[in-house]
Each structure stands twice: as structure tokens, then as C-alpha cells.
PDB file of C-alpha atoms in Angstrom:
ATOM      1  CA  ILE R   8       5.206  -0.296 -17.615  1.00  0.00           C
ATOM      2  CA  ASN R   9       1.858  -0.962 -16.353  1.00  0.00           C
ATOM      3  CA  LYS R  10       2.712  -4.224 -15.061  1.00  0.00           C
ATOM      4  CA  SER R  11       5.569  -2.607 -12.854  1.00  0.00           C
ATOM      5  CA  PHE R  12       3.380  -0.009 -11.397  1.00  0.00           C
ATOM      6  CA  LYS R  13       1.268  -3.266  -9.886  1.00  0.00           C
ATOM      7  CA  SER R  14       5.104  -5.641  -9.140  1.00  0.00           C
ATOM      8  CA  GLY R  15       5.643  -2.225  -7.372  1.00  0.00           C
ATOM      9  CA  VAL R  16       2.768  -1.553  -5.753  1.00  0.00           C
ATOM     10  CA  ARG R  17       2.709  -6.016  -4.875  1.00  0.00           C
ATOM     11  CA  SER R  18       6.157  -5.047  -2.953  1.00  0.00           C
ATOM     12  CA  THR R  19       5.736  -2.151  -1.518  1.00  0.00           C
ATOM     13  CA  MET R  20       2.278  -3.603   0.208  1.00  0.00           C
ATOM     14  CA  ARG R  21       4.429  -6.629   1.277  1.00  0.00           C
ATOM     15  CA  SER R  22       7.027  -4.723   2.462  1.00  0.00           C
ATOM     16  CA  PHE R  23       4.120  -3.213   5.251  1.00  0.00           C
ATOM     17  CA  ASP R  24       2.867  -6.396   6.300  1.00  0.00           C
ATOM     18  CA  GLU R  25       5.803  -7.846   7.262  1.00  0.00           C
ATOM     19  CA  SER R  26       6.265  -4.713   8.940  1.00  0.00           C
ATOM     20  CA  PHE R  27       2.517  -5.259  10.431  1.00  0.00           C
ATOM     21  CA  LYS R  28       3.802  -8.796  11.656  1.00  0.00           C
ATOM     22  CA  GLU R  29       6.275  -7.044  13.712  1.00  0.00           C
ATOM     23  CA  LYS R  30       4.484  -4.185  15.068  1.00  0.00           C
ATOM     24  CA  ASN R  31       6.890  -1.653  14.541  1.00  0.00           C
ATOM     25  CA  LYS R  32       5.026   1.353  14.314  1.00  0.00           C
ATOM     26  CA  GLU R  33       7.334   3.294  12.701  1.00  0.00           C
ATOM     27  CA  LYS R  34       8.326   0.988   9.756  1.00  0.00           C
ATOM     28  CA  LEU R  35       4.843   0.492   9.495  1.00  0.00           C
ATOM     29  CA  GLN R  36       3.990   4.244   9.262  1.00  0.00           C
ATOM     30  CA  GLU R  37       6.646   5.114   6.550  1.00  0.00           C
ATOM     31  CA  ASP R  38       5.625   1.685   4.773  1.00  0.00           C
ATOM     32  CA  LEU R  39       1.851   3.206   4.471  1.00  0.00           C
ATOM     33  CA  LYS R  40       2.704   6.493   2.998  1.00  0.00           C
ATOM     34  CA  SER R  41       4.358   5.039   0.394  1.00  0.00           C
ATOM     35  CA  VAL R  42       1.372   2.494  -0.126  1.00  0.00           C
ATOM     36  CA  TYR R  43      -0.616   5.098  -0.472  1.00  0.00           C
ATOM     37  CA  SER R  44       2.155   6.964  -3.080  1.00  0.00           C
ATOM     38  CA  ASP R  45       2.326   4.067  -5.905  1.00  0.00           C
ATOM     39  CA  VAL R  46      -1.336   3.774  -5.389  1.00  0.00           C
ATOM     40  CA  ASP R  47      -2.350   7.388  -6.095  1.00  0.00           C
ATOM     41  CA  ARG R  48      -0.126   6.964  -8.659  1.00  0.00           C
ATOM     42  CA  CYS R  49      -1.583   3.958 -10.618  1.00  0.00           C
ATOM     43  CA  VAL R  50      -4.080   5.603 -10.555  1.00  0.00           C
ATOM     44  CA  LYS R  51      -3.262   9.344 -12.306  1.00  0.00           C
ATOM     45  CA  ARG R  52      -2.094   6.045 -14.663  1.00  0.00           C
ATOM     46  CA  GLY R  53      -4.924   4.765 -15.311  1.00  0.00           C
ATOM     47  CA  ILE R  54      -3.796   1.518 -14.013  1.00  0.00           C
ATOM     48  CA  TYR R  55      -6.229   1.019 -11.115  1.00  0.00           C
ATOM     49  CA  LYS R  56      -9.257   2.566 -11.159  1.00  0.00           C
ATOM     50  CA  PRO R  57      -9.978   5.088  -7.995  1.00  0.00           C
ATOM     51  CA  ASN R  58     -12.922   3.187  -6.557  1.00  0.00           C
ATOM     52  CA  LYS R  59      -9.844  -0.254  -5.817  1.00  0.00           C
ATOM     53  CA  ALA R  60      -7.311   3.100  -4.377  1.00  0.00           C
ATOM     54  CA  ALA R  61      -9.652   4.171  -2.050  1.00  0.00           C
ATOM     55  CA  ARG R  62     -10.608  -0.325  -0.705  1.00  0.00           C
ATOM     56  CA  ILE R  63      -6.490  -1.078  -0.704  1.00  0.00           C
ATOM     57  CA  LYS R  64      -5.599   1.684   1.140  1.00  0.00           C
ATOM     58  CA  ALA R  65      -8.998   1.956   3.909  1.00  0.00           C
ATOM     59  CA  ARG R  66      -7.662  -1.901   4.541  1.00  0.00           C
ATOM     60  CA  LEU R  67      -4.863  -0.888   5.046  1.00  0.00           C
ATOM     61  CA  THR R  68      -5.317   1.741   7.372  1.00  0.00           C
ATOM     62  CA  LYS R  69      -7.745   0.527   9.092  1.00  0.00           C
ATOM     63  CA  LYS R  70      -5.117  -2.581   9.900  1.00  0.00           C
ATOM     64  CA  VAL R  71      -2.610   0.059  10.963  1.00  0.00           C
ATOM     65  CA  LEU R  72      -5.107   1.887  13.546  1.00  0.00           C
ATOM     66  CA  SER R  73      -5.074  -2.081  15.122  1.00  0.00           C
ATOM     67  CA  VAL R  74      -1.669  -2.426  16.254  1.00  0.00           C
TER      68      VAL R  74
END
């Protein structure tokens, strides 16, 4: 189960990266929301530590603000 959750997060992050390359702000916001949701769910289940989740979210938010 843990492996599928991690895989889901990576898939969502890939989708986010594609939106970032396209510079599509609306899709970028949607993907950011879903990444946040997936990462938080992983923290809740103990798959990711809170600091790793914070790091992931901070990096992605920084990317969004640079667009």
C-alpha cells in the first residue's frame, strides 16, 4: 500500500511538472492542490515524514510563484 501511495505522489508531481513546462497557470494550481493533498495523506499514514512533505510543498510553491 505504501508503495502505491508514493507512486501516486510521483505521478501527480509529474503532471505538475508537465503543467509547469506548458506555463498553464490554471492547471498548475489544480495540480499543486492535488500534490498537496497526496503528500498530506502520505504524512498522515506515516509514509513521509512531516519535514519531507514541507520541503516538497515549499519547492513546488516556489516553482508556481516563478511563473
